[in-house]
PDB file of C-alpha atoms in Angstrom:
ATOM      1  CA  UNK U   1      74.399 -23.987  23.425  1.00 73.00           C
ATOM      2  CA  UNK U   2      76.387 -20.603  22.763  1.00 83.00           C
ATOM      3  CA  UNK U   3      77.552 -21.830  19.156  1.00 94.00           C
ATOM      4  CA  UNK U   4      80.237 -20.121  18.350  1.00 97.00           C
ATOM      5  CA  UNK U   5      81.122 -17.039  20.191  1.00 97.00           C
ATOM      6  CA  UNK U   6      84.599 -14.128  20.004  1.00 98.00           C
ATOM      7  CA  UNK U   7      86.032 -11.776  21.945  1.00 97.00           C
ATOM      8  CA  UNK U   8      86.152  -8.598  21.933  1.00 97.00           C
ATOM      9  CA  UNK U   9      83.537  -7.619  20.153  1.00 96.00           C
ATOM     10  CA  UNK U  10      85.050  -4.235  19.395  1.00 96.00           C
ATOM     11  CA  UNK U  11      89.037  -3.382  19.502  1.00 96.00           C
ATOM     12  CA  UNK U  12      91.016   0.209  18.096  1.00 97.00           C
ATOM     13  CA  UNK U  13      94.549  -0.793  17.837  1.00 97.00           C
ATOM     14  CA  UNK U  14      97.407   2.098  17.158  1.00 97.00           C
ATOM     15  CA  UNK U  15      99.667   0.681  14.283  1.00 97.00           C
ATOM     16  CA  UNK U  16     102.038  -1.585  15.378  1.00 97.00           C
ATOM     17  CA  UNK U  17      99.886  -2.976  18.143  1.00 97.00           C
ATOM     18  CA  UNK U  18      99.325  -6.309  18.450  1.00 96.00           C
ATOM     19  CA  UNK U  19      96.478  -8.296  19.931  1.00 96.00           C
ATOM     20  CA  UNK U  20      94.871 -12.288  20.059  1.00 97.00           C
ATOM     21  CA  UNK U  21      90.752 -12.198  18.659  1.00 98.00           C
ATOM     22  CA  UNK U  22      89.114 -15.434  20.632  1.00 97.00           C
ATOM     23  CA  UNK U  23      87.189 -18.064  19.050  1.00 98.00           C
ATOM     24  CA  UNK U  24      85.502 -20.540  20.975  1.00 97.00           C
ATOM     25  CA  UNK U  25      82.406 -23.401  19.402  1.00 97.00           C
ATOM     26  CA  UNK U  26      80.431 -25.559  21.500  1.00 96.00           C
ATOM     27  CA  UNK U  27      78.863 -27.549  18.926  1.00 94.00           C
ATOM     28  CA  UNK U  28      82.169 -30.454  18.912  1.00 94.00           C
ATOM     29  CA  UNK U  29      82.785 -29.078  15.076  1.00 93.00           C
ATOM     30  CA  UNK U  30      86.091 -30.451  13.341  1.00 91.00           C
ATOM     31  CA  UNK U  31      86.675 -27.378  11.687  1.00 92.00           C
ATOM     32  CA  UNK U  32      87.197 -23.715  12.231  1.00 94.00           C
ATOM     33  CA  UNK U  33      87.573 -20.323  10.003  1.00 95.00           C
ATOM     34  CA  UNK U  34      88.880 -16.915  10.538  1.00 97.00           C
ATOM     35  CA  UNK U  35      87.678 -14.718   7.877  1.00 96.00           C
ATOM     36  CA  UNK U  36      87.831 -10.710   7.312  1.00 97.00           C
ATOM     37  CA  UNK U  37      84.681  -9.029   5.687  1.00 96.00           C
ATOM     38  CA  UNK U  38      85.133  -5.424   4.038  1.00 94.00           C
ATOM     39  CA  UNK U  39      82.685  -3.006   2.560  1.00 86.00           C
ATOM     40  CA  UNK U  40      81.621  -4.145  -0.819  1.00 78.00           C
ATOM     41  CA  UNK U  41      83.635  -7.107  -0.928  1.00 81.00           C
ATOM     42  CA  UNK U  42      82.591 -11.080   0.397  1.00 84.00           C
ATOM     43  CA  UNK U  43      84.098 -12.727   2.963  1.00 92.00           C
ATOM     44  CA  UNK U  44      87.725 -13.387   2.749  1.00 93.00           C
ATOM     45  CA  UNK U  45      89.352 -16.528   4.092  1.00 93.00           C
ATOM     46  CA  UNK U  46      92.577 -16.173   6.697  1.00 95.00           C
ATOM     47  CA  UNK U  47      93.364 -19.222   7.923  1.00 95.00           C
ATOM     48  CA  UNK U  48      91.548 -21.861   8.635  1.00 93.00           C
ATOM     49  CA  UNK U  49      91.718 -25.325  11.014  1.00 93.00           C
ATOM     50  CA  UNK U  50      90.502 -28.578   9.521  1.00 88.00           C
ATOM     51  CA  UNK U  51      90.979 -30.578  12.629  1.00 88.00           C
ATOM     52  CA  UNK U  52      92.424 -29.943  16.123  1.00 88.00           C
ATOM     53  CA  UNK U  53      96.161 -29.277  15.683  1.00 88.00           C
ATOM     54  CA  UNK U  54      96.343 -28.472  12.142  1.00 91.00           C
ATOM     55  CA  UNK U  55      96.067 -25.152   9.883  1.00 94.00           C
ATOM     56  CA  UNK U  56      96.081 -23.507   7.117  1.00 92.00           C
ATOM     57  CA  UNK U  57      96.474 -20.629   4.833  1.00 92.00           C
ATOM     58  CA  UNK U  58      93.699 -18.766   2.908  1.00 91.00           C
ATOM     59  CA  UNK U  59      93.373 -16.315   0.815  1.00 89.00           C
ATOM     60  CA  UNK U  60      94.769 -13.202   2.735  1.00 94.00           C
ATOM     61  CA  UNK U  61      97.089 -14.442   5.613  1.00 96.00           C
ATOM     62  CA  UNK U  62      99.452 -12.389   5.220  1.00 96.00           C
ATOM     63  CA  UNK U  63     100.238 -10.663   8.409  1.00 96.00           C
ATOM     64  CA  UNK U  64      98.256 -13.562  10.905  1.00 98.00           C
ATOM     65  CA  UNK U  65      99.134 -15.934  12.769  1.00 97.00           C
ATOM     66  CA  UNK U  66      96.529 -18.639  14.009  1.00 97.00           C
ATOM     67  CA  UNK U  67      96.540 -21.160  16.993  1.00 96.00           C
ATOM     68  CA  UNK U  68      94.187 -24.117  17.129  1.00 95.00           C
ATOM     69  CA  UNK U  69      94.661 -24.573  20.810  1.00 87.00           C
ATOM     70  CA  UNK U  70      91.655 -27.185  20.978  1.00 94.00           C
ATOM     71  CA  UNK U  71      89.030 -28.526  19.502  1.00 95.00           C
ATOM     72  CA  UNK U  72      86.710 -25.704  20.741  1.00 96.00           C
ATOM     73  CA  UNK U  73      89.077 -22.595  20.407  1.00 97.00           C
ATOM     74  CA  UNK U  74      90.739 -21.162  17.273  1.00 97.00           C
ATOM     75  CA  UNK U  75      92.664 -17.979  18.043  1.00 97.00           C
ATOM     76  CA  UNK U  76      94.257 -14.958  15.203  1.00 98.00           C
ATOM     77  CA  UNK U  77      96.807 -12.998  16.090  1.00 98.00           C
ATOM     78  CA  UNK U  78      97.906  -9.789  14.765  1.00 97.00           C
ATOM     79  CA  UNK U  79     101.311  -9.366  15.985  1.00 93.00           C
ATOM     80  CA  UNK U  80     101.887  -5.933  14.496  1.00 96.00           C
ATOM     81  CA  UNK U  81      98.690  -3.510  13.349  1.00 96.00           C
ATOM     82  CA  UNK U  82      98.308  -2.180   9.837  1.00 97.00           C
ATOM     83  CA  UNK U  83      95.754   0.280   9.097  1.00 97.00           C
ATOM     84  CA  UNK U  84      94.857  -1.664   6.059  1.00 96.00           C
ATOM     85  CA  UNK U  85      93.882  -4.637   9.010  1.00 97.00           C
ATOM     86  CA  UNK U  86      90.706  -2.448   9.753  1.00 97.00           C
ATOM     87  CA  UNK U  87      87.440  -4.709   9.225  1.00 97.00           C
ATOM     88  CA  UNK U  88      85.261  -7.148  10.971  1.00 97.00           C
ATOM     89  CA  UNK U  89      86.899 -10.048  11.633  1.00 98.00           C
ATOM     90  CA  UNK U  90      84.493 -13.795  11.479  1.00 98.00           C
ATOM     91  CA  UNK U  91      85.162 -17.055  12.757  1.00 98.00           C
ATOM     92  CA  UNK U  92      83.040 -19.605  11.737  1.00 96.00           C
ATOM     93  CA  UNK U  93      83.126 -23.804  12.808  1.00 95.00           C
ATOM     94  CA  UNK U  94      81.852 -26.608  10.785  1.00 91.00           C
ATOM     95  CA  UNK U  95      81.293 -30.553  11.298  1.00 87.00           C
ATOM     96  CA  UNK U  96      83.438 -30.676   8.209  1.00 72.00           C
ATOM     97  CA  UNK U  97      82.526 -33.703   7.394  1.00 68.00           C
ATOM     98  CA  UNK U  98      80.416 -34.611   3.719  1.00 68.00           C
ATOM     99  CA  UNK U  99      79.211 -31.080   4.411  1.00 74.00           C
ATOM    100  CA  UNK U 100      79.952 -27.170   3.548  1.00 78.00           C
ATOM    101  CA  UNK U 101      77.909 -25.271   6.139  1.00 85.00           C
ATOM    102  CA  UNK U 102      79.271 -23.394   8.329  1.00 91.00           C
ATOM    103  CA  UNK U 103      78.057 -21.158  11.753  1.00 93.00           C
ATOM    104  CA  UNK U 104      79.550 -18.018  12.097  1.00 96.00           C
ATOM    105  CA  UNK U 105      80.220 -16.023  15.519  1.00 97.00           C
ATOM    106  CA  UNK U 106      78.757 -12.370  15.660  1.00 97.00           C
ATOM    107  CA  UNK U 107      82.169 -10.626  14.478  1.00 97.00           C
ATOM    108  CA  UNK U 108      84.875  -8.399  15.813  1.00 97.00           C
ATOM    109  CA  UNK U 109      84.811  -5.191  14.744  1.00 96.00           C
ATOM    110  CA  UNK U 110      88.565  -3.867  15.032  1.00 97.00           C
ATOM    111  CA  UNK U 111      90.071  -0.212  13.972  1.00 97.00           C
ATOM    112  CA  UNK U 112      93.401  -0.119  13.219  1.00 97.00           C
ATOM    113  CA  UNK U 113      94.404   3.624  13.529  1.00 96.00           C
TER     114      UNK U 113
ATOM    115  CA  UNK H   1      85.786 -13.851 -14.089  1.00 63.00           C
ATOM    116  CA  UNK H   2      85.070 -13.689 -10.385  1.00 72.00           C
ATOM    117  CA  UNK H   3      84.349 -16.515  -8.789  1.00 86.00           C
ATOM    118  CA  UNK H   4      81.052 -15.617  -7.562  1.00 91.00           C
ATOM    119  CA  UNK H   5      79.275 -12.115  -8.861  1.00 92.00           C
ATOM    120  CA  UNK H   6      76.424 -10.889  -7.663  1.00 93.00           C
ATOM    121  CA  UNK H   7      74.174  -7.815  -8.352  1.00 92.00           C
ATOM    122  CA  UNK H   8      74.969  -5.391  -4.934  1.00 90.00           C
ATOM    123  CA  UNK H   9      71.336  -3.817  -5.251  1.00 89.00           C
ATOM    124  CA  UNK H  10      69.625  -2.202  -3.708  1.00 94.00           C
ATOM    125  CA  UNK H  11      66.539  -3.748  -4.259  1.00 95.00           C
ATOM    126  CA  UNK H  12      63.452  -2.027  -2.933  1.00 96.00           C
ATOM    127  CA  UNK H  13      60.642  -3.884  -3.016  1.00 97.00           C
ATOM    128  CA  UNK H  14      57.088  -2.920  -1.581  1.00 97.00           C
ATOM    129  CA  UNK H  15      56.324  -5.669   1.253  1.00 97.00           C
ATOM    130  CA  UNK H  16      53.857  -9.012   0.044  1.00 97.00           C
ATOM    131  CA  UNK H  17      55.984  -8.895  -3.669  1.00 97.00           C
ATOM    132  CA  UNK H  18      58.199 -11.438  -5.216  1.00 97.00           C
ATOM    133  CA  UNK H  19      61.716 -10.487  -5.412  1.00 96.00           C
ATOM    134  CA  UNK H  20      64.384 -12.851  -7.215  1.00 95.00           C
ATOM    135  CA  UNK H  21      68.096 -12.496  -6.951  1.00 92.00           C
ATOM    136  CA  UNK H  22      70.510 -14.158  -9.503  1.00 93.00           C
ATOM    137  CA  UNK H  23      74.530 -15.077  -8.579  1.00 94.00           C
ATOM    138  CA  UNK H  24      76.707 -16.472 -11.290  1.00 94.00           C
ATOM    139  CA  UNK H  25      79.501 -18.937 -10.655  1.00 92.00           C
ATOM    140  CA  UNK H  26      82.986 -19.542 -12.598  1.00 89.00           C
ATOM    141  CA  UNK H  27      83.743 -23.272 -11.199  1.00 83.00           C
ATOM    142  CA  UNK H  28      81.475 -25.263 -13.124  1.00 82.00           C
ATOM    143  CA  UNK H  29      82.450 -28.396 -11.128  1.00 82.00           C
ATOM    144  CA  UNK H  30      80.352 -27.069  -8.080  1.00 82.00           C
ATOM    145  CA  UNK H  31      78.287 -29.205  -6.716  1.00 82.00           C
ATOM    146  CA  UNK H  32      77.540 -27.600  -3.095  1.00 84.00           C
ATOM    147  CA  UNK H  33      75.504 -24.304  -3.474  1.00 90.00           C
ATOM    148  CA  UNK H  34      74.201 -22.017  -0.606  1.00 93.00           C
ATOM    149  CA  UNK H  35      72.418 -19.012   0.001  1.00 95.00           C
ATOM    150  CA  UNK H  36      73.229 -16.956   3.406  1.00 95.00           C
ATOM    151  CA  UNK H  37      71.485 -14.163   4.963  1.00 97.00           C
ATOM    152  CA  UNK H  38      73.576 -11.491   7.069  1.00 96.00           C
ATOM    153  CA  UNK H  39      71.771  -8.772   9.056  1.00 96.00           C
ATOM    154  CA  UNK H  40      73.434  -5.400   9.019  1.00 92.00           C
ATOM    155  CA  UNK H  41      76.044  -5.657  11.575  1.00 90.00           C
ATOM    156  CA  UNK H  42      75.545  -9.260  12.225  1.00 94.00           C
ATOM    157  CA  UNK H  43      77.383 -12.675  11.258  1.00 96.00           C
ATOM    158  CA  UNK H  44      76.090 -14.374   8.176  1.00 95.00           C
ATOM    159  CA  UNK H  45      73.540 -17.196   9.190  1.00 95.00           C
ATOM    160  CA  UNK H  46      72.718 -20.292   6.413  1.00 92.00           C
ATOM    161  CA  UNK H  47      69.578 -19.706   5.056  1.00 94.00           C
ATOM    162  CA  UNK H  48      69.467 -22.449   2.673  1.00 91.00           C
ATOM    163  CA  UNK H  49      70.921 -25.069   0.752  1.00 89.00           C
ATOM    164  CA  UNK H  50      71.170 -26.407  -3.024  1.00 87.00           C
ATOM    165  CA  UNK H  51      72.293 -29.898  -3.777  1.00 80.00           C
ATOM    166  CA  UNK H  52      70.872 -30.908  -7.147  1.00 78.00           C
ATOM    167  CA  UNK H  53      68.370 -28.535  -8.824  1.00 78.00           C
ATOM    168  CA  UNK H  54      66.461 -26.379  -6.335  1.00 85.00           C
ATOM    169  CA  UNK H  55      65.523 -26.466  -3.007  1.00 89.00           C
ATOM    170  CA  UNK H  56      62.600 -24.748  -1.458  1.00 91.00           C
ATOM    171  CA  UNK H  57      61.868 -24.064   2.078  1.00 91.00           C
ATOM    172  CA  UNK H  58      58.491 -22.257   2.521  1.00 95.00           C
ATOM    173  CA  UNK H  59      58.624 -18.659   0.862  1.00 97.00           C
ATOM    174  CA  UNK H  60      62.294 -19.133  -0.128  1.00 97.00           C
ATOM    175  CA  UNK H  61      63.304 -20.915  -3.488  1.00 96.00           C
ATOM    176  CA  UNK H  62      66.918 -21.862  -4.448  1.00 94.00           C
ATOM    177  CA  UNK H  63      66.938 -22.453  -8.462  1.00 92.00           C
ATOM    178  CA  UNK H  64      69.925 -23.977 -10.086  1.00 91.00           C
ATOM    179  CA  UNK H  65      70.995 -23.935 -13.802  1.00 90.00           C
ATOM    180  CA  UNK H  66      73.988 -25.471 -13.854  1.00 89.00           C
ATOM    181  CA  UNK H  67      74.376 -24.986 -17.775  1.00 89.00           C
ATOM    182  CA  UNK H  68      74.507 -21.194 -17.524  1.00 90.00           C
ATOM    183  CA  UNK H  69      75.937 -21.452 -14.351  1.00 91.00           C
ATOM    184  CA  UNK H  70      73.659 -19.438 -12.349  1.00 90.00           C
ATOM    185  CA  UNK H  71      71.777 -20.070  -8.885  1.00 93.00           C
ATOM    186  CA  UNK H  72      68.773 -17.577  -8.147  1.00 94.00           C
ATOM    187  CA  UNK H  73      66.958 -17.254  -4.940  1.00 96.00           C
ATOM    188  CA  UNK H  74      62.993 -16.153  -5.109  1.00 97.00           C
ATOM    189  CA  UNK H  75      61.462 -14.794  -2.062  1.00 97.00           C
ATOM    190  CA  UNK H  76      57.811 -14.407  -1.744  1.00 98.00           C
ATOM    191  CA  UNK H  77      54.939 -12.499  -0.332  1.00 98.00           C
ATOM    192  CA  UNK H  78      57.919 -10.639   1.298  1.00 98.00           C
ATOM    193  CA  UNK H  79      58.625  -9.385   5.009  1.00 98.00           C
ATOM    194  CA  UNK H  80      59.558  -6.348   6.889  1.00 97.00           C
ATOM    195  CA  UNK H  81      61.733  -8.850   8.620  1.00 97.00           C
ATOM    196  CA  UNK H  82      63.544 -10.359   4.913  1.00 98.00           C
ATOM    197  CA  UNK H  83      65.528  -6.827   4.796  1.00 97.00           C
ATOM    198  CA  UNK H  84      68.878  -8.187   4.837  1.00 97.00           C
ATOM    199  CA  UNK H  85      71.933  -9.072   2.385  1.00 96.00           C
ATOM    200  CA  UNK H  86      71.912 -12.381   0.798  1.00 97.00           C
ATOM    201  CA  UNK H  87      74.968 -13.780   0.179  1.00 96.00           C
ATOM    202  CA  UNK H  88      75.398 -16.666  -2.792  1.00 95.00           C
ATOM    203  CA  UNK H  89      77.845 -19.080  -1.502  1.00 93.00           C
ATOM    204  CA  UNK H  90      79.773 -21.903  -2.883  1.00 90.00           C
ATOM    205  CA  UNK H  91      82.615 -24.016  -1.664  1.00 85.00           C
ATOM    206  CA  UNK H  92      85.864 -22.817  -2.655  1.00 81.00           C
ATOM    207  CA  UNK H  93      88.132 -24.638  -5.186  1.00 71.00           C
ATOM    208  CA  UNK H  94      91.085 -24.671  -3.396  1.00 66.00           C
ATOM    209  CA  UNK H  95      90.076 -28.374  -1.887  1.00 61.00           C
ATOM    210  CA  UNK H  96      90.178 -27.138   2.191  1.00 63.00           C
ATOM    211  CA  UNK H  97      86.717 -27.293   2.625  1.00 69.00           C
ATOM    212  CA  UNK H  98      86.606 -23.953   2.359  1.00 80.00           C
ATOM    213  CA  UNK H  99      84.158 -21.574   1.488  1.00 88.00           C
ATOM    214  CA  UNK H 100      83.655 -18.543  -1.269  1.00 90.00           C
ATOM    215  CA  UNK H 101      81.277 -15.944  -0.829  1.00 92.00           C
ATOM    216  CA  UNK H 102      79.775 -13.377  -2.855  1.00 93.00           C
ATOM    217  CA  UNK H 103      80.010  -9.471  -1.952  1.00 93.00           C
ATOM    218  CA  UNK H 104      76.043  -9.680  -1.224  1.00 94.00           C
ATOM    219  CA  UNK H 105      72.795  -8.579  -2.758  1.00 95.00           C
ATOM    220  CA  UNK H 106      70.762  -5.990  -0.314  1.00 96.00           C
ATOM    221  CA  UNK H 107      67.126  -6.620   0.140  1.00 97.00           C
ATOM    222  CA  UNK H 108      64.895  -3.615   1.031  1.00 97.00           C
ATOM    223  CA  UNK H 109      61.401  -4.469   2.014  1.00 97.00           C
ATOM    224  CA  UNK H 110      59.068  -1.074   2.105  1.00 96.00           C
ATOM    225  CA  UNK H 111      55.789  -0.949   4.034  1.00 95.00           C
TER     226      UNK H 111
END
């Protein structure tokens, strides 16, 4: 099993650009997470998906759109770049059921110049 | 308060000592606590879990004081291989199932 896996793994965007990151999980998880991790701070929610055609707002989605297009894949979009978009972007599935933990993918690292 | 605070560290530590890092939490209804290890430049990976009042999984311990709403994790006869940040980890209050995370406590092991 992959787990959970994104692509690309590394993106510079001009501002104004826009772009889709991929999420995919192979472990038949209900739900799915985008987060955004800058330095010195924890993980910040986007959006997230508790179950296959439904999502969500977190705590910063301002600026991102989601798409839970199946079970398995969870796509962000950015439709137009900010500078202050710059970080490494997580998505992370979980059974969601009577339990917390979640698996995280290994990050996209994007630049936003 | 924040919901989660944690000490950033450094903490250098000399490999084979003890090393204990504390997190405080603001939602005293918690009942889900978890401690996650992230490699630099890598995702976060679950290293353990607290339920009720500790948890202990080999040379890791998860402590939980729920009065002074604290968790602590205690590492032992430490690694090369432990360097990492530990993130303390509870579910977020906002009822989605969500998650909050703390900004991370870095672990130095020396030789």
């Amino acid at each position: 099993n992959a787990g959970v896996t994104q692509t690309p793994k590394f993106q510079v965007l001009k501002t104004g650009q826009s772009m889709t990151l991929q999420c995919a999980q192979d472990m038949n998880h209900n739900s799915m997470y985008w987060y955004r991790q800058d330095p010195g701070m924890g993980l910040r929610l986007i959006y997230y998906s508790a179950s296959e055609g439904t999502t969500d707002k977190g705590e910063v989605p301002n600026g991102y759109n989601v798409s839970r297009l199946n079970k398995r894949e969870f796509s962000l979009r950015l439709e137009s770049a900010a500078p202050s978009q710059t970080s490494v972007y997580f998505c992370a599935s979980s059974p969601g059921t009577r339990t917390y933990e979640q698996y995280f993918g290994p990050g996209t690292r994007l630049t936003v110049t | 308060r924040k919901e989660v605070e944690q000490d950033p560290g450094p903490f250098n530590v000399p490999e084979g000592a003890t090393v204990a890092f504390n997190c405080t939490y603001s939602n005293s209804a918690s009942q889900s606590f978890f401690w996650y290890r992230q490699d630099c430049r890598k995702e976060p990976k679950l290293l353990m879990s607290v339920y009720s009042s500790g948890n202990e999984d080999g040379r890791f311990t998860a402590q939980l004081n729920r009065a002074s709403q604290y968790i602590s994790l205690l590492i032992r006869d430490s690694k090369l291989s432990d360097s990492a940040t530990y993130l303390c980890v509870l579910p977020s209050d906002t009822g989605r199932r969500a998650l909050t995370f703390g900004s991370g406590t870095r672990l130095q092991v020396q030789p």
